[in-house]
Structures are given as structure tokens and as C-alpha cells.
Short mmCIF file of C-alpha atoms in Angstrom, two decimals:
data_model
loop_
_atom_site.label_atom_id
_atom_site.label_comp_id
_atom_site.label_asym_id
_atom_site.label_seq_id
_atom_site.Cartn_x
_atom_site.Cartn_y
_atom_site.Cartn_z
CA ASN J 10 -0.03 -0.03 0.02
CA ALA J 11 1.82 3.13 -1.32
CA GLY J 12 -0.44 5.73 0.23
CA VAL J 13 0.36 9.18 -1.18
CA THR J 14 2.97 9.37 -3.77
CA GLN J 15 4.32 12.46 -5.06
CA THR J 16 6.51 13.27 -8.01
CA PRO J 17 8.94 14.50 -8.55
CA LYS J 18 10.89 14.74 -5.03
CA PHE J 19 13.08 17.62 -6.30
CA ARG J 20 13.13 20.19 -9.06
CA VAL J 21 15.04 23.23 -9.95
CA LEU J 22 13.17 25.85 -12.31
CA LYS J 23 14.23 28.91 -13.81
CA THR J 24 11.88 32.03 -13.34
CA GLY J 25 9.08 31.87 -15.79
CA GLN J 26 9.22 28.08 -16.50
CA SER J 27 6.20 25.86 -15.99
CA MET J 28 5.73 22.48 -14.26
CA THR J 29 3.29 20.12 -12.90
CA LEU J 30 3.49 18.34 -9.75
CA LEU J 31 1.90 14.95 -9.61
CA CYS J 32 0.09 13.39 -6.74
CA ALA J 33 -1.42 9.92 -6.64
CA GLN J 34 -3.19 8.18 -3.67
CA ASP J 35 -4.48 4.59 -3.58
CA MET J 36 -6.70 4.82 -0.45
CA ASN J 37 -9.87 5.93 -2.41
CA HIS J 38 -9.92 8.99 -0.57
CA GLU J 39 -12.35 11.79 -1.47
CA TYR J 40 -10.60 14.66 -0.23
CA MET J 41 -7.17 15.77 -1.68
CA TYR J 42 -5.07 18.75 -0.78
CA TRP J 43 -1.92 20.76 -1.83
CA TYR J 44 0.09 22.53 0.83
CA ARG J 45 3.28 24.41 0.72
CA GLN J 46 5.57 24.55 3.71
CA ASP J 47 7.95 27.49 4.35
CA PRO J 48 10.20 28.06 7.38
CA GLY J 49 8.20 29.87 10.13
CA MET J 50 4.94 29.76 8.26
CA GLY J 51 3.87 26.17 8.92
CA LEU J 52 1.55 24.53 6.27
CA ARG J 53 -0.48 26.64 3.94
CA LEU J 54 -3.20 25.37 1.91
CA ILE J 55 -2.90 26.05 -1.90
CA HIS J 56 -5.86 24.33 -3.26
CA TYR J 57 -8.12 21.29 -2.45
CA SER J 58 -10.75 18.95 -3.87
CA VAL J 59 -13.69 17.28 -2.47
CA GLY J 60 -14.09 14.71 -5.12
CA GLU J 61 -13.23 13.82 -8.68
CA GLY J 62 -13.72 17.03 -10.93
CA THR J 63 -13.92 19.37 -8.38
CA THR J 64 -11.34 21.85 -7.09
CA ALA J 65 -11.33 24.82 -4.75
CA LYS J 66 -8.97 27.57 -3.71
CA GLY J 67 -6.99 27.57 -0.35
CA GLU J 68 -5.27 30.29 1.59
CA VAL J 69 -2.55 30.94 -1.17
CA PRO J 70 -3.85 30.02 -4.52
CA ASP J 71 -2.37 32.58 -6.62
CA GLY J 72 0.21 31.33 -9.22
CA TYR J 73 -1.12 27.73 -9.04
CA ASN J 74 -3.77 25.64 -10.70
CA VAL J 75 -4.92 22.21 -10.02
CA SER J 76 -6.88 19.54 -11.74
CA ARG J 77 -8.70 16.37 -10.40
CA LEU J 78 -9.59 14.48 -13.49
CA LYS J 79 -9.45 11.22 -11.85
CA LYS J 80 -10.12 10.45 -8.14
CA GLN J 81 -6.82 9.06 -7.39
CA ASN J 82 -4.87 11.88 -8.92
CA PHE J 83 -4.42 15.52 -8.02
CA LEU J 84 -2.19 17.71 -10.02
CA LEU J 85 -0.58 21.00 -9.15
CA GLY J 86 0.62 23.27 -11.79
CA LEU J 87 2.77 26.34 -11.88
CA GLU J 88 2.32 28.19 -15.07
CA SER J 89 5.13 30.62 -14.78
CA ALA J 90 7.37 30.06 -11.66
CA ALA J 91 8.63 32.82 -9.50
CA PRO J 92 11.23 32.82 -6.72
CA SER J 93 8.52 33.30 -4.15
CA GLN J 94 7.33 29.86 -5.11
CA THR J 95 10.50 28.19 -3.91
CA SER J 96 9.19 25.91 -1.20
CA VAL J 97 8.35 22.41 -0.06
CA TYR J 98 5.02 21.18 -1.57
CA PHE J 99 2.98 18.45 0.20
CA CYS J 100 0.24 16.60 -1.23
CA ALA J 101 -2.28 15.02 1.10
CA SER J 102 -5.51 13.15 1.17
CA SER J 103 -8.23 12.28 3.69
CA TYR J 104 -11.55 10.34 3.86
CA LEU J 105 -14.53 10.73 6.04
CA ASP J 106 -12.55 9.94 9.27
CA ARG J 107 -10.69 13.35 8.64
CA ILE J 108 -7.33 11.57 9.23
CA THR J 109 -4.96 13.07 6.56
CA PHE J 110 -2.14 11.22 4.87
CA PHE J 111 0.73 13.13 3.46
CA GLY J 112 3.19 12.47 0.56
CA GLN J 113 6.96 12.61 0.99
CA GLY J 114 7.06 16.22 -0.27
CA THR J 115 8.53 17.95 -3.33
CA ARG J 116 11.33 20.27 -2.79
CA LEU J 117 11.17 23.14 -5.34
CA THR J 118 13.66 25.70 -6.12
CA VAL J 119 13.05 28.54 -8.43
CA VAL J 120 16.03 30.56 -9.50
CA ALA V 20 -11.30 33.72 11.74
CA GLN V 21 -10.51 30.34 13.06
CA SER V 22 -6.94 30.03 14.03
CA VAL V 23 -4.66 27.49 16.06
CA SER V 24 -1.84 28.89 18.12
CA GLN V 25 1.19 26.83 19.34
CA HIS V 26 2.84 28.60 22.20
CA ASN V 27 6.28 27.30 21.73
CA HIS V 28 8.17 27.70 18.54
CA HIS V 29 11.34 26.08 19.54
CA VAL V 30 11.95 23.74 22.51
CA ILE V 31 15.24 22.32 23.62
CA LEU V 32 15.23 19.38 26.10
CA SER V 33 17.65 16.91 27.36
CA GLU V 34 16.83 13.03 27.18
CA ALA V 35 14.50 11.92 29.93
CA ALA V 36 12.96 15.30 30.48
CA SER V 37 9.18 15.68 30.33
CA LEU V 38 7.56 17.50 27.41
CA GLU V 39 4.46 19.59 27.12
CA LEU V 40 3.69 21.52 23.94
CA GLY V 41 0.74 23.84 24.10
CA CYS V 42 -2.02 24.07 21.43
CA ASN V 43 -5.16 26.53 21.58
CA TYR V 44 -7.72 26.91 18.90
CA SER V 45 -10.21 29.49 18.25
CA TYR V 46 -13.57 28.09 17.28
CA GLY V 47 -16.68 27.91 19.44
CA GLY V 48 -18.11 24.72 17.91
CA THR V 49 -17.32 20.94 17.82
CA VAL V 50 -13.85 20.15 16.62
CA ASN V 51 -11.71 17.27 15.73
CA LEU V 52 -8.10 17.75 16.87
CA PHE V 53 -4.78 16.24 15.61
CA TRP V 54 -1.32 16.35 16.48
CA TYR V 55 1.15 15.47 13.48
CA VAL V 56 5.06 15.07 13.72
CA GLN V 57 7.46 15.77 11.03
CA TYR V 58 10.69 14.05 11.57
CA PRO V 59 13.83 15.72 9.84
CA GLY V 60 13.50 15.49 6.04
CA GLN V 61 10.34 13.58 6.29
CA HIS V 62 6.51 14.05 5.76
CA LEU V 63 4.05 14.70 8.26
CA GLN V 64 2.62 11.71 10.14
CA LEU V 65 -0.37 11.46 12.50
CA LEU V 66 0.81 11.13 16.16
CA LEU V 67 -2.70 11.27 17.77
CA LYS V 68 -6.29 12.41 17.29
CA TYR V 69 -9.29 13.38 19.19
CA PHE V 70 -12.90 13.15 17.83
CA SER V 71 -14.97 12.40 20.87
CA GLY V 72 -15.02 10.45 24.15
CA ASP V 73 -12.26 10.31 26.66
CA PRO V 74 -10.47 13.76 26.50
CA LEU V 75 -7.16 12.05 27.36
CA VAL V 76 -5.97 10.37 24.13
CA LYS V 77 -2.95 8.26 23.67
CA GLY V 78 -0.89 8.12 20.46
CA ILE V 79 2.30 6.39 19.12
CA LYS V 80 5.66 6.56 20.74
CA GLY V 81 4.37 7.36 24.17
CA PHE V 82 2.66 10.65 23.29
CA GLU V 83 -0.65 11.66 24.80
CA ALA V 84 -2.79 14.79 24.62
CA GLU V 85 -5.67 16.08 26.70
CA PHE V 86 -8.46 18.11 25.30
CA ILE V 87 -9.80 20.65 27.63
CA LYS V 88 -12.91 22.13 25.90
CA SER V 89 -13.19 24.96 28.32
CA LYS V 90 -9.91 26.25 27.61
CA PHE V 91 -9.98 25.47 23.79
CA SER V 92 -6.68 23.47 24.29
CA PHE V 93 -5.14 20.32 22.98
CA ASN V 94 -1.83 20.08 24.79
CA LEU V 95 0.64 17.41 23.74
CA ARG V 96 2.57 15.53 26.46
CA LYS V 97 5.39 12.93 26.92
CA PRO V 98 6.75 11.94 30.31
CA SER V 99 10.36 11.17 29.11
CA VAL V 100 11.67 12.36 25.64
CA GLN V 101 14.14 10.65 23.64
CA TRP V 102 16.68 11.96 21.04
CA SER V 103 14.73 10.34 18.49
CA ASP V 104 11.75 12.59 19.26
CA THR V 105 13.62 15.37 17.78
CA ALA V 106 11.13 16.74 15.08
CA GLU V 107 8.66 19.41 14.26
CA TYR V 108 5.20 19.11 15.89
CA PHE V 109 1.95 20.44 14.43
CA CYS V 110 -1.26 20.84 16.07
CA ALA V 111 -4.37 21.00 13.66
CA VAL V 112 -7.94 21.34 14.02
CA THR V 113 -11.02 20.66 11.91
CA PRO V 114 -14.34 22.35 12.75
CA THR V 115 -16.94 19.64 11.99
CA TYR V 116 -19.62 21.96 10.41
CA ALA V 117 -20.69 20.62 6.99
CA GLY V 118 -19.25 23.31 4.84
CA ASN V 119 -15.69 22.91 6.00
CA ASN V 120 -14.83 20.18 3.54
CA ARG V 121 -12.46 18.58 5.92
CA LYS V 122 -9.96 21.38 5.85
CA LEU V 123 -7.49 21.49 8.65
CA ILE V 124 -6.55 24.47 10.41
CA TRP V 125 -2.75 24.42 11.35
CA GLY V 126 -0.68 25.68 13.87
CA LEU V 127 2.79 27.10 12.96
CA GLY V 128 4.60 24.17 14.50
CA THR V 129 6.98 23.73 17.37
CA SER V 130 10.45 22.53 16.61
CA LEU V 131 11.83 20.16 19.28
CA ALA V 132 15.36 19.36 19.70
CA VAL V 133 16.36 16.70 22.25
CA ASN V 134 19.86 16.51 23.34
CA PRO V 135 21.45 13.17 24.13
#
């Protein structure tokens, strides 16, 4: 049972480049989330999804887009990366019991 | 706005010392409460949770937490810490009203360093 899997684990982008972070969960969870984690700022919710085909904005959605075409996948896109998006990104999922499972994280550096 | 406050940002202890990390939340309704732990370089893992019932909950690795509704608190405790407890600890709360969509409200975390 893999749980929540994120790819890639590390990435360096140049300012203005685009990329997509992939998240897959094999627990049949309805809810999925993308967070960013920055020193001293804890976890901040970027976007989330309450089911296949649905997405919603979190606390810090600007500069990011998401898609949930399949229940098990939740993609996070950066259309034009900026240095302020340098962060560690975590995907997470949960079911009705509200217990949230996290992926291993993606460390993104934008130069 | 709903928020979660963790009182200690950095804690340094020696092995065998007792630990208590404070967590308070601001929401007057029913909540579910969680503590997550993040070991260096790893992802967050659930340490313990409170949904209902006995307000004293026990989690993994000897941790426990007490929910005090009147104080809006959910403090984490461990009688005797080990070097391997060095990690960042996050308190999180989910208000249980229907429109919340299972979103967690996070504290900023407490960094715990245990000296051998």
C-alpha cells in the first residue's frame, strides 16, 4: 500500500518556467490537498478537492492551478514560476474519518 | 477567523526530560483535533487524534494529549523524551460543520530538539 505518492521529489526551475507536480493516492480518498511549507510559516493550503472533477482555492492559490480528473490523482501546476514559489510542497488526502495522509514532499527551487 | 496557536516555537530538552507542547484553537463549535509529527527530512505523520469521548488520548511512541474544551486547548505531553523525538510538531483542528470540507487549520509548528 503506497499511500500518497508525489513526483518529482526535487526540482529546480528557472523563473518563468512551468511545471506540474503529480500526486497519486491509492486509498480511495475523496479529499485531496496541496500544501506548501515554508520556514516559520507552517503549512499553508494552496488548493483542495472534495471529489473527482472538483477543485477549490485554499489560503494561497495565486500562481497555481490544479486539476482532479481522476479520483486518485491531484495535479498542481505552476504556469510561470517565481522565486517566491520556492518551497516544499506536500500533497495530502483524507476520507470521512478526517485523518490526513501526506506524501513525501517535493522540494522546489525557483532561480 | 478560525486559528490555531502553538505557544512554543522552539523547545530544547535533554533526554528523559518531560515534554508539554501547548495548542489552543479559536472556534466555538465542535472540533476534531490532531497532532502531527514531522521528523527531519520526512513528511508529516499522524501522532494522535481526538474526535470524541475520553479527552485524554494516547498516540504512538508514548505521546498523549488532553482536550480541555473550556480552555480550547489540546496540549501534547510525553513523560520522558528521547533523542529520536527530535522533530517538528504540528497541532491541527477541523471544525466539524458541513461546509468545512475537511480542511485542517494548522498551527505554525513547534521545533523540538532533544539533546542526548
